[in-house]
Tab-separated table of C-alpha atoms in Angstrom:
chain	number	residue	atom	x	y	z
A	905	SER	CA	134.957	-2.768	23.200
A	906	SER	CA	136.877	-3.233	26.197
A	907	SER	CA	135.594	-3.997	29.738
A	908	GLU	CA	134.052	-1.300	32.464
A	909	THR	CA	137.088	-2.230	34.863
A	910	ASP	CA	140.037	-0.416	32.115
A	911	GLY	CA	141.115	2.600	32.831
A	912	PRO	CA	143.275	5.572	30.829
A	913	PHE	CA	145.728	5.358	28.046
A	914	PRO	CA	148.792	3.941	29.470
A	915	SER	CA	152.080	5.864	28.477
A	916	ASP	CA	153.457	2.652	27.184
A	917	HIS	CA	151.616	2.783	24.142
A	918	MET	CA	152.072	6.133	22.985
A	919	HIS	CA	155.286	5.858	20.932
A	920	PRO	CA	155.409	2.340	19.012
A	921	SER	CA	158.707	1.043	17.904
A	922	VAL	CA	156.959	-0.630	14.610
A	923	ARG	CA	154.464	1.032	12.610
A	924	ILE	CA	152.533	-0.988	10.220
A	925	LEU	CA	150.220	1.389	7.477
A	926	PRO	CA	147.334	0.085	5.491
A	927	PRO	CA	147.326	1.234	1.466
A	928	VAL	CA	146.495	5.374	1.534
A	929	ASN	CA	143.607	4.798	-0.388
A	930	SER	CA	142.224	1.946	1.361
A	931	PRO	CA	138.580	2.695	2.577
A	932	VAL	CA	137.194	3.637	6.163
A	933	PRO	CA	133.819	3.938	7.766
A	934	ALA	CA	131.975	7.343	7.179
A	935	PRO	CA	131.728	9.981	9.792
A	936	LEU	CA	128.194	10.482	10.939
A	937	ASN	CA	128.411	13.834	9.363
A	938	TYR	CA	128.846	13.049	6.159
A	939	THR	CA	126.947	14.306	3.455
A	940	ARG	CA	125.954	12.543	-0.137
A	941	HIS	CA	123.589	12.893	-2.491
A	942	ARG	CA	121.543	10.077	-3.242
A	943	LYS	CA	121.450	8.663	-7.659
A	944	SER	CA	119.188	10.534	-9.265
A	945	SER	CA	116.909	7.692	-10.034
A	946	TYR	CA	115.831	7.252	-5.988
A	947	HIS	CA	112.381	8.726	-5.304
A	948	SER	CA	111.145	7.713	-2.111
A	949	PRO	CA	108.968	10.023	0.029
A	950	PRO	CA	110.713	11.726	2.486
A	951	VAL	CA	111.441	10.533	5.839
A	952	THR	CA	111.024	12.915	8.939
A	953	THR	CA	113.344	12.480	11.969
A	954	SER	CA	113.593	14.101	15.084
A	955	THR	CA	115.666	17.367	14.390
A	956	SER	CA	117.243	16.493	18.009
A	957	ARG	CA	119.138	13.520	15.866
A	958	THR	CA	121.984	13.917	13.490
A	959	GLN	CA	121.025	14.196	9.672
A	960	ILE	CA	122.260	13.290	6.321
A	961	ARG	CA	120.486	16.104	4.148
A	962	ASP	CA	120.245	15.774	0.034
A	963	ASP	CA	118.018	17.541	-2.477
A	964	GLU	CA	114.890	14.425	-1.614
A	965	GLN	CA	114.895	13.574	1.929
A	966	ARG	CA	116.201	13.513	5.258
A	967	CYS	CA	117.945	10.144	6.921
A	968	ASP	CA	117.650	9.062	10.475
A	969	LEU	CA	121.605	7.357	10.421
A	970	PHE	CA	120.856	5.326	13.602
A	971	LYS	CA	117.765	3.487	11.872
A	972	GLY	CA	119.391	0.242	10.237
A	973	GLU	CA	121.564	-2.544	9.993
A	974	TRP	CA	124.695	-3.922	9.759
A	975	ILE	CA	125.454	-5.509	6.785
A	976	PRO	CA	128.565	-7.690	5.138
A	977	ASN	CA	131.588	-5.346	4.521
A	978	GLU	CA	134.460	-7.543	2.750
A	979	GLU	CA	136.756	-4.487	2.208
A	980	SER	CA	137.220	-4.348	5.992
A	981	PRO	CA	138.693	-4.541	8.428
A	982	TYR	CA	140.530	-1.235	8.077
A	983	TYR	CA	143.051	-1.670	11.076
A	984	ASN	CA	143.707	-4.460	13.917
A	985	ASN	CA	146.261	-4.652	16.354
A	986	ALA	CA	149.486	-5.338	14.188
A	987	THR	CA	148.707	-1.888	12.014
A	988	CYS	CA	147.192	0.631	14.380
A	989	TRP	CA	149.821	1.780	17.760
A	990	ALA	CA	146.679	2.986	19.236
A	991	ILE	CA	145.227	-0.869	20.380
A	992	GLN	CA	145.999	-1.462	23.919
A	993	GLU	CA	147.832	-5.030	24.263
A	994	HIS	CA	144.770	-6.552	26.682
A	995	GLN	CA	142.539	-5.674	23.749
A	996	ASN	CA	144.319	-8.094	20.888
A	997	CYS	CA	141.263	-10.616	20.793
A	998	MET	CA	143.493	-12.520	18.157
A	999	LYS	CA	146.458	-13.017	20.763
A	1000	PHE	CA	144.060	-13.913	23.608
A	1001	GLY	CA	142.286	-16.847	21.346
A	1002	ARG	CA	139.320	-15.325	19.545
A	1003	PRO	CA	139.233	-17.821	16.712
A	1004	ASP	CA	137.195	-15.414	14.228
A	1005	THR	CA	137.666	-12.672	12.590
A	1006	GLY	CA	134.287	-11.957	11.216
A	1007	PHE	CA	133.134	-9.384	13.773
A	1008	MET	CA	135.422	-7.198	12.009
A	1009	ARG	CA	133.757	-7.216	8.472
A	1010	TRP	CA	130.789	-5.627	8.914
A	1011	ARG	CA	129.565	-2.057	8.131
A	1012	TRP	CA	126.253	0.048	9.495
A	1013	LYS	CA	124.104	0.759	6.911
A	1014	PRO	CA	121.422	2.873	7.687
A	1015	ASP	CA	117.993	2.201	6.068
A	1016	GLY	CA	116.998	5.644	4.308
A	1017	CYS	CA	120.272	6.173	2.750
A	1018	ASP	CA	124.013	5.094	2.265
A	1019	LEU	CA	126.495	5.977	4.420
A	1020	PRO	CA	129.876	6.590	2.633
A	1021	ILE	CA	133.247	4.911	3.512
A	1022	PHE	CA	135.488	7.592	5.820
A	1023	ASP	CA	138.128	9.820	3.885
A	1024	PRO	CA	140.302	10.577	6.513
A	1025	ASN	CA	142.179	12.772	4.640
A	1026	GLU	CA	138.418	14.649	3.705
A	1027	PHE	CA	137.801	14.586	7.609
A	1028	LEU	CA	140.775	16.013	8.675
A	1029	GLU	CA	140.233	18.809	6.008
A	1030	MET	CA	136.927	19.416	7.783
A	1031	VAL	CA	138.764	19.874	11.335
A	1032	ARG	CA	141.641	21.854	9.737
A	1033	GLY	CA	142.585	24.427	12.514
A	1034	LYS	CA	140.051	23.199	14.821
A	1035	SER	CA	140.003	21.200	18.328
A	1036	MET	CA	137.808	18.015	19.889
A	1037	GLY	CA	137.785	16.149	22.919
A	1038	PHE	CA	135.798	13.152	24.510
A	1039	VAL	CA	135.337	12.735	27.764
A	1040	GLY	CA	134.193	9.727	29.646
A	1041	ASP	CA	135.324	6.130	30.307
A	1042	SER	CA	136.823	3.404	28.871
A	1043	ILE	CA	133.991	2.993	26.162
A	1044	SER	CA	134.533	6.718	25.440
A	1045	ARG	CA	138.642	5.762	25.135
A	1046	ASN	CA	137.441	2.816	22.472
A	1047	GLN	CA	135.959	5.487	20.224
A	1048	VAL	CA	139.310	7.545	20.272
A	1049	GLN	CA	140.896	4.920	19.465
A	1050	SER	CA	139.331	3.915	16.500
A	1051	LEU	CA	139.821	7.590	15.484
A	1052	LEU	CA	143.549	7.617	15.832
A	1053	CYS	CA	143.726	4.032	14.140
A	1054	LEU	CA	141.456	5.833	11.135
A	1055	LEU	CA	143.326	8.718	10.738
A	1056	SER	CA	146.725	7.118	11.347
A	1057	ARG	CA	146.992	6.357	7.426
A	1058	VAL	CA	147.389	9.699	6.838
A	1059	GLU	CA	149.345	11.458	9.792
A	1060	TYR	CA	150.153	10.249	12.958
A	1061	PRO	CA	149.851	12.846	15.730
A	1062	GLU	CA	151.991	14.266	17.623
A	1063	ASP	CA	151.492	13.641	21.844
A	1064	ILE	CA	151.773	17.774	23.200
A	1065	SER	CA	149.954	16.574	26.585
A	1066	SER	CA	151.358	19.394	29.056
A	1067	SER	CA	151.669	16.090	32.193
A	1068	PRO	CA	152.461	13.040	32.012
A	1069	ASP	CA	148.624	12.222	33.613
A	1070	THR	CA	147.510	9.397	30.868
A	1071	ALA	CA	144.349	9.998	32.273
A	1072	PHE	CA	144.274	13.282	30.296
A	1073	LYS	CA	145.980	13.052	26.433
A	1074	VAL	CA	146.396	16.063	24.126
A	1075	TRP	CA	147.826	14.862	20.445
A	1076	ASN	CA	148.217	17.141	17.217
A	1077	TYR	CA	148.201	16.485	13.774
A	1078	THR	CA	150.554	19.150	13.193
A	1079	SER	CA	150.125	19.372	8.976
A	1080	TYR	CA	146.271	20.371	10.111
A	1081	ASN	CA	146.284	21.847	13.402
A	1082	PHE	CA	143.857	19.559	14.647
A	1083	THR	CA	143.996	18.718	18.358
A	1084	LEU	CA	142.303	15.842	20.185
A	1085	HIS	CA	142.118	15.828	23.556
A	1086	VAL	CA	141.002	12.771	26.056
A	1087	MET	CA	139.446	13.389	29.175
A	1088	TRP	CA	139.204	10.692	31.485
A	1089	SER	CA	136.067	11.284	33.798
A	1090	PRO	CA	134.055	7.764	33.580
A	1091	TYR	CA	131.111	9.503	36.289
A	1092	LEU	CA	131.180	12.704	34.501
A	1093	VAL	CA	131.271	14.342	38.271
A	1094	LYS	CA	133.619	15.281	40.879
A	1095	THR	CA	134.786	11.757	42.021
A	1096	THR	CA	137.199	10.760	45.373
A	1097	LYS	CA	137.544	7.000	46.641
A	1098	ALA	CA	135.979	6.690	49.507
A	1099	ASP	CA	139.498	5.364	50.875
A	1100	PRO	CA	141.966	7.211	49.391
A	1101	THR	CA	144.864	5.326	51.482
A	1102	ASP	CA	143.738	2.165	49.870
A	1103	PRO	CA	145.079	1.710	46.227
A	1104	GLU	CA	142.591	-1.394	46.195
A	1105	CYS	CA	139.608	0.787	46.953
A	1106	ASN	CA	136.128	0.024	44.630
A	1107	LEU	CA	133.971	2.072	46.710
A	1108	PHE	CA	133.926	5.615	45.173
A	1109	ASN	CA	132.496	9.323	46.473
A	1110	LEU	CA	130.231	10.833	43.873
A	1111	TYR	CA	129.623	14.445	44.664
A	1112	LEU	CA	126.105	14.812	42.084
A	1113	ASP	CA	125.529	18.298	42.306
A	1114	GLU	CA	129.534	19.356	41.532
A	1115	TYR	CA	131.409	19.205	38.500
A	1116	ASP	CA	134.481	17.472	37.546
A	1117	THR	CA	136.843	20.507	36.736
A	1118	LYS	CA	139.223	18.105	35.385
A	1119	TRP	CA	137.359	18.307	31.987
A	1120	THR	CA	134.759	21.374	32.968
A	1121	SER	CA	138.389	23.364	33.128
A	1122	GLN	CA	139.277	22.220	29.706
A	1123	ILE	CA	136.425	22.514	27.221
A	1124	ASN	CA	136.210	25.970	26.989
A	1125	GLN	CA	139.193	26.014	24.535
A	1126	LEU	CA	137.469	23.109	21.990
A	1127	ASP	CA	135.299	23.489	19.305
A	1128	TYR	CA	133.776	19.904	19.382
A	1129	LEU	CA	133.135	17.987	22.534
A	1130	VAL	CA	132.321	14.458	22.920
A	1131	ILE	CA	130.692	13.372	25.866
A	1132	SER	CA	129.562	10.099	27.180
A	1133	SER	CA	129.143	7.512	30.205
A	1134	GLY	CA	126.982	4.912	32.168
A	1135	HIS	CA	129.004	1.770	32.733
A	1136	TRP	CA	130.710	2.931	35.796
A	1137	PHE	CA	127.527	3.820	37.462
A	1138	TYR	CA	126.740	-0.439	38.264
A	1139	ARG	CA	129.609	-0.181	40.971
A	1140	PRO	CA	129.125	0.588	44.635
A	1141	VAL	CA	129.403	4.387	45.341
A	1142	ILE	CA	128.322	6.828	47.804
A	1143	PHE	CA	126.164	9.984	46.788
A	1144	TYR	CA	126.309	13.322	47.787
A	1145	GLU	CA	124.672	16.253	47.587
A	1146	ASN	CA	125.008	20.104	48.867
A	1147	GLU	CA	128.181	18.664	50.357
A	1148	THR	CA	126.130	15.941	52.412
A	1149	ILE	CA	125.306	12.149	51.656
A	1150	SER	CA	122.180	11.239	50.099
A	1151	GLY	CA	122.531	8.033	49.820
A	1152	CYS	CA	124.360	5.155	48.538
A	1153	GLN	CA	123.879	2.028	45.926
A	1154	TYR	CA	125.314	-1.327	46.240
A	1155	CYS	CA	127.247	-0.037	49.658
A	1156	ALA	CA	125.699	-1.772	52.535
A	1157	LEU	CA	126.100	1.624	54.781
A	1158	PRO	CA	124.496	1.589	58.220
A	1159	ASN	CA	121.894	4.217	58.218
A	1160	THR	CA	122.196	5.417	54.987
A	1161	THR	CA	119.138	5.342	51.938
A	1162	GLN	CA	120.000	2.659	49.637
A	1163	LEU	CA	119.179	4.337	46.191
A	1164	PRO	CA	119.171	3.133	42.239
A	1165	LEU	CA	121.856	3.677	40.122
A	1166	TYR	CA	119.714	5.416	37.847
A	1167	TYR	CA	119.207	8.229	40.770
A	1168	GLY	CA	122.959	8.617	40.821
A	1169	TYR	CA	123.431	8.748	37.047
A	1170	ARG	CA	120.677	11.076	35.693
A	1171	LYS	CA	121.855	13.692	38.357
A	1172	ALA	CA	125.541	13.028	37.261
A	1173	LEU	CA	124.653	13.498	33.476
A	1174	ARG	CA	122.358	16.816	34.365
A	1175	THR	CA	125.341	18.239	36.295
A	1176	SER	CA	127.748	17.845	33.456
A	1177	LEU	CA	125.233	19.089	30.619
A	1178	ARG	CA	124.950	22.236	33.049
A	1179	ALA	CA	128.534	22.311	32.777
A	1180	ILE	CA	128.411	22.484	29.036
A	1181	LEU	CA	125.894	24.937	28.889
A	1182	GLU	CA	127.852	27.073	31.870
A	1183	ASN	CA	131.469	26.945	29.732
A	1184	PHE	CA	131.006	25.823	26.279
A	1185	LYS	CA	130.372	27.469	23.114
A	1186	GLY	CA	131.297	24.834	20.946
A	1187	LEU	CA	129.103	22.046	19.405
A	1188	ALA	CA	128.253	19.727	22.172
A	1189	ILE	CA	127.793	15.530	21.497
A	1190	LEU	CA	126.064	13.913	23.676
A	1191	ARG	CA	127.215	9.634	22.784
A	1192	SER	CA	124.783	7.395	23.819
A	1193	PHE	CA	124.683	4.048	26.299
A	1194	SER	CA	126.841	0.924	24.818
A	1195	PRO	CA	124.477	-1.259	25.860
A	1196	GLN	CA	125.965	-4.826	27.612
A	1197	HIS	CA	126.219	-8.182	26.123
A	1198	PHE	CA	127.246	-10.509	28.462
A	1199	GLU	CA	125.674	-13.894	28.729
A	1200	GLY	CA	125.620	-16.323	31.514
A	1201	GLY	CA	125.732	-13.805	34.126
A	1202	PRO	CA	127.824	-10.379	34.694
A	1203	TRP	CA	131.496	-9.534	33.481
A	1204	ASP	CA	132.745	-10.444	36.591
A	1205	LYS	CA	130.669	-13.557	37.788
A	1206	GLY	CA	131.351	-15.818	34.464
A	1207	GLY	CA	129.119	-13.559	31.660
A	1208	ASP	CA	130.660	-14.395	28.415
A	1209	CYS	CA	130.267	-12.662	24.758
A	1210	VAL	CA	129.872	-15.748	22.651
A	1211	ARG	CA	128.111	-14.236	19.937
A	1212	THR	CA	130.111	-14.418	16.321
A	1213	ARG	CA	128.063	-12.060	14.079
A	1214	PRO	CA	125.728	-9.559	14.367
A	1215	TYR	CA	121.369	-9.413	15.653
A	1216	ARG	CA	119.809	-9.244	12.405
A	1217	ARG	CA	116.834	-6.556	13.204
A	1218	ASN	CA	114.190	-9.632	13.641
A	1219	GLU	CA	115.784	-11.322	15.584
A	1220	THR	CA	114.828	-11.835	19.119
A	1221	ILE	CA	117.393	-10.095	21.296
A	1222	PRO	CA	118.559	-11.900	24.600
A	1223	GLU	CA	117.040	-10.207	27.687
A	1224	GLY	CA	119.200	-8.565	29.831
A	1225	ALA	CA	120.632	-5.267	27.767
A	1226	ASP	CA	119.662	-2.250	30.037
A	1227	LEU	CA	118.169	0.260	28.232
A	1228	LYS	CA	116.877	2.409	31.009
A	1229	ILE	CA	120.281	4.378	31.149
A	1230	HIS	CA	119.390	5.099	27.197
A	1231	ASP	CA	115.885	6.256	28.123
A	1232	ILE	CA	117.321	8.761	31.121
A	1233	GLN	CA	120.164	10.584	28.065
A	1234	LEU	CA	117.062	11.091	25.990
A	1235	GLU	CA	115.776	12.670	28.342
A	1236	GLU	CA	117.940	14.625	30.048
A	1237	PHE	CA	119.363	15.499	26.408
A	1238	ARG	CA	115.639	17.076	25.164
A	1239	ALA	CA	116.018	19.042	28.616
A	1240	ALA	CA	119.376	20.974	28.015
A	1241	GLU	CA	118.740	20.787	24.154
A	1242	GLU	CA	115.886	23.071	24.910
A	1243	GLU	CA	118.250	25.104	27.349
A	1244	MET	CA	121.069	25.641	24.902
A	1245	LYS	CA	118.450	26.388	22.214
A	1246	LYS	CA	117.812	29.539	23.971
A	1247	LYS	CA	121.424	30.639	24.467
A	1248	GLY	CA	122.118	29.701	21.078
A	1249	LEU	CA	124.391	26.987	21.557
A	1250	ARG	CA	124.267	23.728	20.183
A	1251	LEU	CA	123.722	20.294	21.082
A	1252	ARG	CA	123.575	16.945	19.509
A	1253	LEU	CA	122.624	13.840	20.274
A	1254	MET	CA	125.024	10.900	18.440
A	1255	ASP	CA	122.294	8.146	19.229
A	1256	THR	CA	124.281	4.591	18.812
A	1257	THR	CA	122.145	2.689	21.209
A	1258	GLN	CA	120.361	0.769	18.909
A	1259	ALA	CA	123.344	-0.129	16.081
A	1260	MET	CA	125.439	-1.104	19.464
A	1261	LEU	CA	122.510	-3.208	21.137
A	1262	LEU	CA	122.757	-5.179	17.516
A	1263	ARG	CA	126.521	-5.805	18.036
A	1264	PRO	CA	126.820	-8.960	20.902
A	1265	ASP	CA	129.757	-10.398	18.698
């Protein structure tokens, strides 16, 4: 993944002059909703999981895809900077000195079932004639980049974006009429710079009860929507509610209430889920928070990621991972899910936090 300072897709990476493809039949990790039957000799008792979680179903049991561990996978990697056009230059770990490649050779193994290898041909058939959108920050963008890389072994999409704004990209896989939208909104709600005349200004105004219409106005055309956020809420921000300053975070403004980041994050997430409730009829997915793994300090104060392999389940994980945002996501998801059920709408939780917590490498 990339740092929280990254912006949206740069335009100079959309039209590569050289494209190197691996063999078409090489395997890639499976989508989270892929169904597979176990061998008939498997007779463990049923495992019951929360109905709010994505599940694999077969004749014998339900499997919680998000409870498991990382195991070695010698068949990977399935792409790298040389083979995938969607990876940005500053994300080239090898070029900038990473000495090992082991971090690319793991796959996720759920406890109760086997997660099959992703087949990009099958995925594109599943979404034929559909549209999918991703809303969030650079971690959301990383998720899109991975999908673009996995699908590039079958087809390169056409850039059909209506404007040159790299914060909002639209690609179409013409052979499948599948459209992929990327919408940059690191705070999910309406946001402005505190000083719009200063290009270096890092203080933002967050309107916690107002939609970011740059993305909420587009979602009614989508079949699938994946929303995520979190890391940008550690920055200095000023909170607005009812068009009035209600407080701030890390801003040191006089006569202004200092509020914790969790206050703003909960309100922003609740507002964005309300926007989905009011404007979206497809399948919405909330992808949970991916914890940071910096050791020795924050990312901008000497912190580093020094690990070269995943944590094992029984290992002690160093303190510092902030899981409060994940708790807020679960609480707000459950509340929104109940409201959507009343209206016959669909909201799912892609709860990848535990899996990502185990990946300091």
